[in-house]
Coordinates of C-alpha atoms in Angstrom, one line a residue:
Chain N
X191 CA 63.7 65.0 97.9
X192 CA 62.1 64.1 94.5
X193 CA 63.8 65.2 91.3
X194 CA 62.3 68.2 89.6
X195 CA 64.5 68.5 86.6
X196 CA 66.4 65.8 84.8
X197 CA 68.6 66.5 81.8
X198 CA 69.8 63.4 79.9
X199 CA 72.6 63.5 77.4
X200 CA 71.6 67.0 76.1
X201 CA 73.2 68.0 72.8
X202 CA 72.9 71.5 71.4
X203 CA 74.5 72.7 68.2
X204 CA 74.6 76.0 66.4
X205 CA 75.4 75.0 62.9
X206 CA 78.7 73.1 63.1
X207 CA 79.7 74.1 66.6
X208 CA 78.6 72.0 69.5
X209 CA 77.6 74.3 72.3
X210 CA 76.3 71.7 74.8
X211 CA 78.0 68.3 74.5
X212 CA 76.3 65.4 76.3
X213 CA 75.1 67.3 79.4
X214 CA 73.4 65.2 82.1
X215 CA 72.3 66.6 85.4
X216 CA 69.4 66.5 87.9
X217 CA 68.0 69.2 90.2
X218 CA 65.9 68.2 93.2
X219 CA 63.0 70.1 94.6
X220 CA 64.1 72.9 96.8
X221 CA 67.7 72.8 95.5
X222 CA 69.7 75.8 94.4
X223 CA 72.2 74.9 91.7
X224 CA 74.7 77.5 90.6
X225 CA 76.3 77.1 87.2
X226 CA 79.7 78.6 86.7
X227 CA 82.0 78.7 83.7
X228 CA 83.9 81.0 81.4
X229 CA 82.0 83.2 78.9
X230 CA 80.7 81.2 75.9
X231 CA 81.0 77.9 77.7
X232 CA 77.3 77.2 77.1
X233 CA 75.8 77.9 80.5
X234 CA 73.3 80.4 79.3
X235 CA 72.4 78.1 76.4
X236 CA 71.7 75.4 78.9
X237 CA 69.2 77.5 80.7
X238 CA 67.6 78.6 77.4
X239 CA 67.2 74.9 76.4
X240 CA 65.5 74.1 79.8
X241 CA 63.2 77.1 79.2
X242 CA 62.3 75.8 75.7
X243 CA 63.8 78.8 73.9
X244 CA 66.1 76.7 71.9
X245 CA 65.6 73.5 69.9
X246 CA 67.9 70.7 70.9
X247 CA 69.8 68.2 68.7
X248 CA 70.0 65.3 71.1
X249 CA 69.0 64.0 74.6
X250 CA 66.0 65.0 76.6
X251 CA 64.9 67.4 79.3
X252 CA 62.3 66.2 81.8
X253 CA 60.5 68.4 84.3
X254 CA 58.6 66.4 86.8
X255 CA 59.1 63.4 84.6
X256 CA 57.5 65.3 81.7
X257 CA 59.4 65.8 78.5
X258 CA 59.4 69.5 77.6
X259 CA 58.3 70.1 74.1
X260 CA 61.4 71.7 72.6
X261 CA 61.3 74.6 70.1
X262 CA 58.5 77.0 71.1
X263 CA 56.0 75.5 73.5
X264 CA 56.7 76.8 77.0
X265 CA 56.4 74.7 80.1
X266 CA 54.5 76.6 82.8
X267 CA 56.5 75.0 85.6
X268 CA 59.6 76.9 84.5
X269 CA 60.2 80.7 85.0
X270 CA 63.2 82.6 83.7
X271 CA 64.7 85.9 84.4
X272 CA 67.1 87.4 81.8
X273 CA 70.2 89.5 82.0
X274 CA 68.5 92.4 80.2
X275 CA 65.3 92.3 82.3
X276 CA 63.1 93.1 79.4
X277 CA 60.1 94.4 81.1
X278 CA 57.4 95.5 78.6
X279 CA 58.1 99.2 78.1
X280 CA 54.5 100.2 77.3
X281 CA 53.1 98.9 80.6
X282 CA 53.4 100.0 84.2
X283 CA 55.3 97.8 86.7
X284 CA 52.0 96.4 88.0
X285 CA 50.6 95.7 84.5
X286 CA 53.9 94.1 83.5
X287 CA 53.4 91.7 86.4
X288 CA 49.7 91.0 86.1
X289 CA 49.4 90.7 82.3
X290 CA 50.6 87.1 82.1
X291 CA 48.7 85.7 85.1
X292 CA 45.5 87.3 83.9
X293 CA 45.8 86.5 80.2
X294 CA 47.8 83.2 80.2
X295 CA 46.5 81.6 83.4
X296 CA 43.1 83.4 83.3
X297 CA 43.3 84.1 87.0
X298 CA 41.1 86.6 88.8
X299 CA 42.4 90.1 88.2
X300 CA 41.8 91.5 91.7
X301 CA 43.4 88.5 93.3
X302 CA 46.4 88.7 91.0
X303 CA 46.8 92.4 91.8
X304 CA 46.8 91.7 95.5
X305 CA 49.5 89.1 95.1
X306 CA 51.5 91.4 92.8
X307 CA 51.5 94.1 95.5
X308 CA 52.4 91.6 98.1
X309 CA 55.4 90.5 96.1
X310 CA 56.4 94.1 95.2
X311 CA 56.4 94.9 98.8
X312 CA 58.7 91.9 99.4
X313 CA 61.3 93.1 96.9
X314 CA 61.1 96.7 98.1
X315 CA 59.1 98.1 95.1
X316 CA 55.8 98.8 96.8
X317 CA 55.7 102.4 95.8
X318 CA 56.7 101.7 92.1
X319 CA 53.6 99.9 90.9
X320 CA 52.5 102.8 88.7
X321 CA 55.9 103.6 87.3
X322 CA 56.9 102.7 83.8
X323 CA 60.1 100.7 83.3
X324 CA 61.9 103.7 81.8
X325 CA 61.5 105.4 85.2
X326 CA 63.3 102.7 87.2
X327 CA 66.9 102.0 87.8
X328 CA 68.5 98.8 86.5
X329 CA 68.3 97.1 89.9
X330 CA 64.6 98.1 90.3
X331 CA 63.8 96.8 86.8
X332 CA 65.5 93.5 87.5
X333 CA 63.6 93.1 90.8
X334 CA 60.3 93.8 89.0
X335 CA 61.3 91.2 86.4
X336 CA 61.8 88.7 89.2
X337 CA 58.4 89.4 90.5
X338 CA 56.9 89.1 87.0
X339 CA 58.3 85.6 86.9
X340 CA 57.4 84.6 90.5
X341 CA 53.7 85.5 90.1
X342 CA 53.4 82.7 87.6
X343 CA 54.2 80.2 90.4
X344 CA 56.9 78.3 88.5
X345 CA 58.4 75.3 90.2
X346 CA 61.8 75.9 88.7
X347 CA 63.3 79.4 88.5
X348 CA 66.1 80.1 86.0
X349 CA 68.4 83.1 86.5
X350 CA 70.6 84.0 83.5
X351 CA 73.3 86.4 84.7
X352 CA 70.7 88.7 86.2
X353 CA 73.2 91.1 87.6
X354 CA 75.7 91.2 84.7
X355 CA 74.2 94.4 83.2
X356 CA 73.9 96.2 86.5
X357 CA 76.0 98.9 88.1
X358 CA 78.0 97.4 91.1
X359 CA 75.9 99.2 93.7
X360 CA 72.7 97.7 92.4
X361 CA 73.9 94.1 92.3
X362 CA 73.4 93.6 95.9
X363 CA 69.7 94.6 96.0
X364 CA 69.0 92.1 93.3
X365 CA 71.0 89.3 94.9
X366 CA 69.3 89.9 98.3
X367 CA 66.0 89.1 96.6
X368 CA 67.3 85.9 95.2
X369 CA 68.8 84.9 98.6
X370 CA 65.4 85.5 100.1
X371 CA 63.9 83.2 97.5
X372 CA 66.4 80.5 98.5
X373 CA 65.4 80.8 102.1
X374 CA 61.8 80.2 101.0
X375 CA 62.9 76.9 99.5
X376 CA 62.4 77.8 95.9
X377 CA 64.1 75.5 93.3
X378 CA 66.6 77.6 91.3
X379 CA 69.3 77.3 88.7
X380 CA 71.5 80.3 88.7
X381 CA 74.1 81.4 86.1
X382 CA 76.3 84.1 87.6
X383 CA 79.7 85.6 87.8
X384 CA 79.3 86.8 91.4
X385 CA 81.5 84.2 93.2
X386 CA 80.7 85.3 96.8
X387 CA 77.1 85.1 96.0
X388 CA 77.4 81.7 94.3
X389 CA 79.2 80.4 97.4
X390 CA 76.6 81.8 99.8
X391 CA 73.5 80.5 97.9
X392 CA 74.5 77.3 96.2
X393 CA 73.6 73.8 97.4
X394 CA 75.6 72.5 94.5
X395 CA 78.0 74.1 92.0
X396 CA 78.2 72.8 88.5
X397 CA 81.1 74.0 86.3
X398 CA 80.8 73.9 82.6
X399 CA 83.6 74.4 80.1
X400 CA 83.6 73.8 76.4
X401 CA 80.0 72.5 76.5
X402 CA 80.7 69.8 79.1
X403 CA 80.2 69.5 82.8
X404 CA 83.7 69.3 84.2
X405 CA 83.0 69.4 87.9
X406 CA 80.0 69.1 90.2
X407 CA 80.5 69.7 93.9
X408 CA 79.1 71.4 97.0
X409 CA 80.2 75.0 97.2
X410 CA 82.6 74.6 100.2
X411 CA 84.5 71.9 98.3
X412 CA 84.3 73.7 94.9
X413 CA 85.6 77.0 96.1
X414 CA 88.3 75.8 98.5
X415 CA 89.6 72.6 97.0
X416 CA 88.2 71.8 93.6
X417 CA 88.8 68.4 92.0
X418 CA 89.9 69.6 88.7
X419 CA 92.8 71.8 87.6
X420 CA 90.5 73.6 85.1
X421 CA 88.2 74.7 88.0
X422 CA 91.2 75.9 90.0
X423 CA 92.4 78.0 87.0
X424 CA 88.9 79.4 86.6
X425 CA 88.6 80.4 90.2
X426 CA 92.1 82.0 90.0
X427 CA 90.9 84.4 87.4
X428 CA 88.7 86.1 90.1
X429 CA 91.6 86.8 92.5
X430 CA 94.5 89.2 92.2
X431 CA 97.9 89.0 93.7
X432 CA 99.1 92.1 95.4
X433 CA 101.7 94.1 93.4
X434 CA 103.3 95.5 96.6
X435 CA 106.2 93.7 98.1
Chain P
X136 CA 49.3 146.6 52.1
X137 CA 51.4 144.0 50.2
X138 CA 48.3 143.1 48.2
X139 CA 46.8 141.2 51.1
X140 CA 43.6 143.2 50.7
X141 CA 42.9 141.2 47.5
X142 CA 42.1 138.2 49.6
X143 CA 39.1 139.9 51.1
X144 CA 37.7 141.0 47.7
X145 CA 34.6 139.2 46.5
X146 CA 34.6 135.5 47.0
X147 CA 38.4 135.2 47.0
X148 CA 38.7 134.0 50.6
X149 CA 36.0 131.4 50.2
X150 CA 37.7 130.2 47.0
X151 CA 41.1 130.0 48.7
X152 CA 39.6 128.0 51.6
X153 CA 37.9 125.8 49.0
X154 CA 41.2 125.2 47.4
X155 CA 42.7 124.2 50.7
X156 CA 39.7 121.9 51.2
X157 CA 40.5 120.2 47.8
X158 CA 44.1 119.8 48.9
X159 CA 43.1 118.3 52.3
X160 CA 40.5 116.1 50.7
X161 CA 43.1 114.6 48.3
X162 CA 45.6 114.0 51.1
X163 CA 43.0 112.6 53.6
X164 CA 41.6 110.1 51.1
X165 CA 45.2 109.1 50.2
X166 CA 46.0 108.7 53.9
X167 CA 42.9 106.6 54.5
X168 CA 43.9 104.3 51.6
X169 CA 47.7 104.2 52.3
X170 CA 47.6 103.5 56.0
X171 CA 45.9 100.1 55.9
X172 CA 47.8 99.1 52.7
X173 CA 51.1 100.3 54.3
X174 CA 50.5 98.3 57.4
X175 CA 49.9 95.1 55.4
X176 CA 53.0 95.8 53.2
X177 CA 55.1 96.6 56.3
X178 CA 54.2 93.4 58.0
X179 CA 55.2 91.5 54.9
X180 CA 58.4 93.4 54.7
X181 CA 59.3 92.5 58.2
X182 CA 58.4 88.9 57.5
X183 CA 60.5 86.0 56.3
X184 CA 59.6 85.6 52.6
X185 CA 62.7 86.9 50.7
X186 CA 60.9 87.2 47.3
X187 CA 58.1 89.3 48.8
X188 CA 60.6 91.4 50.7
X189 CA 62.7 92.0 47.5
X190 CA 59.6 93.0 45.5
X191 CA 58.4 95.4 48.1
X192 CA 61.9 96.9 48.5
X193 CA 62.0 97.6 44.8
X194 CA 58.5 99.2 45.0
X195 CA 59.6 101.4 47.9
X196 CA 62.7 102.5 46.2
X197 CA 60.9 103.2 42.9
X198 CA 58.3 105.4 44.7
X199 CA 61.0 107.2 46.7
X200 CA 63.4 107.9 43.9
X201 CA 60.7 109.1 41.4
X202 CA 59.9 112.7 42.0
X203 CA 56.2 112.9 42.9
X204 CA 55.6 115.3 40.0
X205 CA 56.9 112.7 37.6
X206 CA 54.6 110.1 39.1
X207 CA 51.7 112.5 38.8
X208 CA 52.5 113.1 35.1
X209 CA 52.9 109.4 34.5
X210 CA 49.5 108.5 36.0
X211 CA 47.6 111.5 34.6
X212 CA 49.0 111.8 31.1
X213 CA 50.6 108.4 30.7
X214 CA 47.5 106.2 31.3
X215 CA 45.5 108.3 28.9
X216 CA 47.9 107.9 26.1
X217 CA 48.6 104.2 26.6
X218 CA 45.3 102.7 27.9
X219 CA 43.0 105.5 27.0
X220 CA 41.9 106.0 30.6
X221 CA 40.3 109.4 31.3
X222 CA 41.4 109.9 34.9
X223 CA 40.5 113.3 36.4
X224 CA 43.3 115.2 38.1
X225 CA 41.9 114.5 41.5
X226 CA 41.7 110.7 40.9
X227 CA 45.3 110.7 39.5
X228 CA 46.5 112.6 42.6
X229 CA 44.8 110.2 45.0
X230 CA 46.3 107.3 43.1
X231 CA 49.8 108.8 43.3
X232 CA 49.6 109.9 46.9
X233 CA 48.2 106.5 47.9
X234 CA 51.1 104.7 46.2
X235 CA 53.6 107.0 47.8
X236 CA 51.9 107.0 51.2
X237 CA 51.6 103.2 51.3
X238 CA 55.3 102.8 50.4
X239 CA 56.5 105.2 53.1
X240 CA 54.0 103.8 55.6
X241 CA 55.2 100.3 54.9
X242 CA 58.8 101.3 55.7
X243 CA 57.7 102.9 59.0
X244 CA 55.8 99.7 60.0
X245 CA 58.7 97.6 59.0
X246 CA 61.0 99.8 61.1
X247 CA 58.7 99.7 64.1
X248 CA 58.4 95.9 64.0
X249 CA 62.1 95.4 63.6
X250 CA 62.8 97.8 66.5
X251 CA 61.2 95.4 68.9
X252 CA 64.0 93.5 70.5
X253 CA 64.1 89.7 70.3
X254 CA 64.2 89.6 74.0
X255 CA 60.6 91.0 74.2
X256 CA 59.4 87.9 72.3
X257 CA 61.5 85.6 74.5
X258 CA 60.2 87.2 77.7
X259 CA 56.7 86.8 76.5
X260 CA 57.3 83.2 75.5
X261 CA 58.8 82.5 78.9
X262 CA 55.7 83.8 80.6
X263 CA 53.6 81.4 78.5
X264 CA 52.1 83.9 76.0
X265 CA 51.1 82.3 72.7
X266 CA 52.5 83.9 69.5
X267 CA 49.1 85.5 69.0
X268 CA 48.8 86.9 72.5
X269 CA 52.4 88.2 72.2
X270 CA 51.3 90.2 69.1
X271 CA 48.1 91.5 70.7
X272 CA 49.4 92.5 74.1
X273 CA 53.1 93.2 73.5
X274 CA 54.1 93.8 69.9
X275 CA 51.2 95.8 68.5
X276 CA 50.9 98.3 71.4
X277 CA 54.6 99.1 71.2
X278 CA 54.4 99.5 67.4
X279 CA 51.4 101.7 67.5
X280 CA 53.1 104.0 70.0
X281 CA 56.1 104.3 67.7
X282 CA 54.1 104.7 64.6
X283 CA 51.6 107.4 65.5
X284 CA 54.0 110.3 65.6
X285 CA 55.8 109.0 62.5
X286 CA 52.6 108.7 60.6
X287 CA 51.5 112.2 61.5
X288 CA 54.8 113.5 60.1
X289 CA 54.1 111.5 56.9
X290 CA 50.6 113.0 56.7
X291 CA 52.1 116.5 57.0
X292 CA 54.5 115.8 54.1
X293 CA 51.6 114.5 52.1
X294 CA 49.5 117.7 52.7
X295 CA 52.5 119.9 51.7
X296 CA 53.2 117.9 48.6
X297 CA 49.6 118.3 47.3
X298 CA 50.8 121.7 46.1
X299 CA 52.2 119.8 43.1
X300 CA 48.8 118.7 41.8
X301 CA 48.0 122.1 40.2
X302 CA 50.4 120.8 37.5
X303 CA 47.8 118.3 36.4
X304 CA 45.0 120.8 36.4
X305 CA 43.6 120.3 39.9
X306 CA 42.3 123.6 41.3
X307 CA 43.7 123.4 44.8
X308 CA 44.8 126.3 47.0
X309 CA 47.9 127.3 45.1
X310 CA 46.1 127.2 41.8
X311 CA 43.3 129.4 43.2
X312 CA 46.0 131.8 44.5
X313 CA 47.5 132.1 41.0
X314 CA 44.1 132.7 39.5
X315 CA 43.4 135.5 42.0
X316 CA 46.8 137.1 41.4
X317 CA 46.2 137.0 37.6
X318 CA 42.7 138.5 37.9
X319 CA 44.0 141.4 40.0
X320 CA 47.2 142.0 38.0
X321 CA 46.1 145.6 37.2
X322 CA 44.3 146.7 40.4
X323 CA 46.8 145.1 42.9
X324 CA 50.2 144.6 41.3
X325 CA 51.7 143.5 44.6
X326 CA 49.0 140.8 45.1
X327 CA 51.6 138.0 44.5
X328 CA 53.3 138.7 47.8
X329 CA 50.1 139.0 49.9
X330 CA 48.3 136.1 48.4
X331 CA 51.2 133.7 48.6
X332 CA 51.9 134.8 52.1
X333 CA 48.3 133.9 52.9
X334 CA 48.7 130.5 51.2
X335 CA 51.8 130.0 53.3
X336 CA 49.8 130.8 56.5
X337 CA 47.1 128.3 55.5
X338 CA 49.6 125.5 55.0
X339 CA 51.4 126.4 58.1
X340 CA 48.2 126.4 60.2
X341 CA 47.4 122.8 59.0
X342 CA 50.9 121.4 59.2
X343 CA 51.8 123.1 62.5
X344 CA 48.8 121.6 64.3
X345 CA 49.8 118.2 63.0
X346 CA 53.4 118.4 63.9
X347 CA 52.6 119.7 67.4
X348 CA 50.3 116.7 67.9
X349 CA 53.1 114.4 66.7
X350 CA 55.6 115.9 69.0
X351 CA 53.3 115.7 72.0
X352 CA 52.6 112.0 71.4
X353 CA 56.2 111.3 70.8
X354 CA 57.1 112.9 74.1
X355 CA 54.3 111.1 75.9
X356 CA 55.3 107.7 74.7
X357 CA 59.1 107.9 74.4

């Protein structure tokens, strides 16, 4: 499989603190890469850099061999879904989804609407196209936000802790949608704290700590027998020992 | 009863409504001037230039802290004394209310712009919108929805505050009311109560309609 994303020696600083320190990685077409790591390790910042929301202080980010213009200009091959969904509150679900394809890509409105309805049906929101974001639950908003990103036909989808702000019972409905995308062969980079989900969906797990990649392995290996002690410690924070004798 | 009958004597009712018309005219002209200026100032206040922001902040505080009556005296009497301008009461009132309205409006616009979360801009950017498209399709529609009810409330306050302009010789509704009461001092000694009650009803009618409209829009867009 050809490489879709290539990150070479990426360095990102906020003032004096180095958030991403010499990160290099590749993502092949059709691959699902899950990025794990403790809070503040730089994993969200990595996605934001790839999505051109941050300027970078060193290295390069190539998508399909093309250097992304850092600091503002967006690459249409990348789509991103955020933790806080951020639908546009003044537009209905359908308008939220169709605005960018119609205005940015200048696609035919009727055709875009048909596709939007098709995608909404797929994520179980067919009856919500006329609703406003404030009328939806967190899980429904996040699914609509995923559709809004999908309709732009990005080649690489970035998910930044998309279930972190949701009530537990809504996490599943969102993760099911992402699992479905994986089955369709979409290329994705996923930052998450849902370990079961990470294990189920990942082709490869990358663990970042202190701005560096400390381990990169297939999920079976990473979750059962990681190479590094740091990864082992990290995974242990998700399990509890019984207090009963 | 209560001197209300005085209102229906001669041309009194027409005169009162004329006075109300003067008050509304002053406020509407001031509103028409202050809204576009306020929008421009508000955009500057939400912007990045610290010098412009500081100057506008001082202007806003100055207009807010100064009682409107003092501002009216300053413009009406002060300019005559210092520069020899012969401004009419109406023109002075329009100047003062426009200064005040523009300042308050700019603060509302600044607030509405700042209330748009950073994430809205990032989502828009991630979907490929240019900065201009982001403003047209995402920022401005959200600001307008926030601003319309707030601006209607501001207009209501401006209409009410026009009652001060009688102090610089403008014959608006309150001044007409005083004149009517004076003229009927002998025949209807209770007129003060009835006439002012009627003035109250006039202000209420105008402002109540505005505030209902504001509430309706606020509910619709919240």
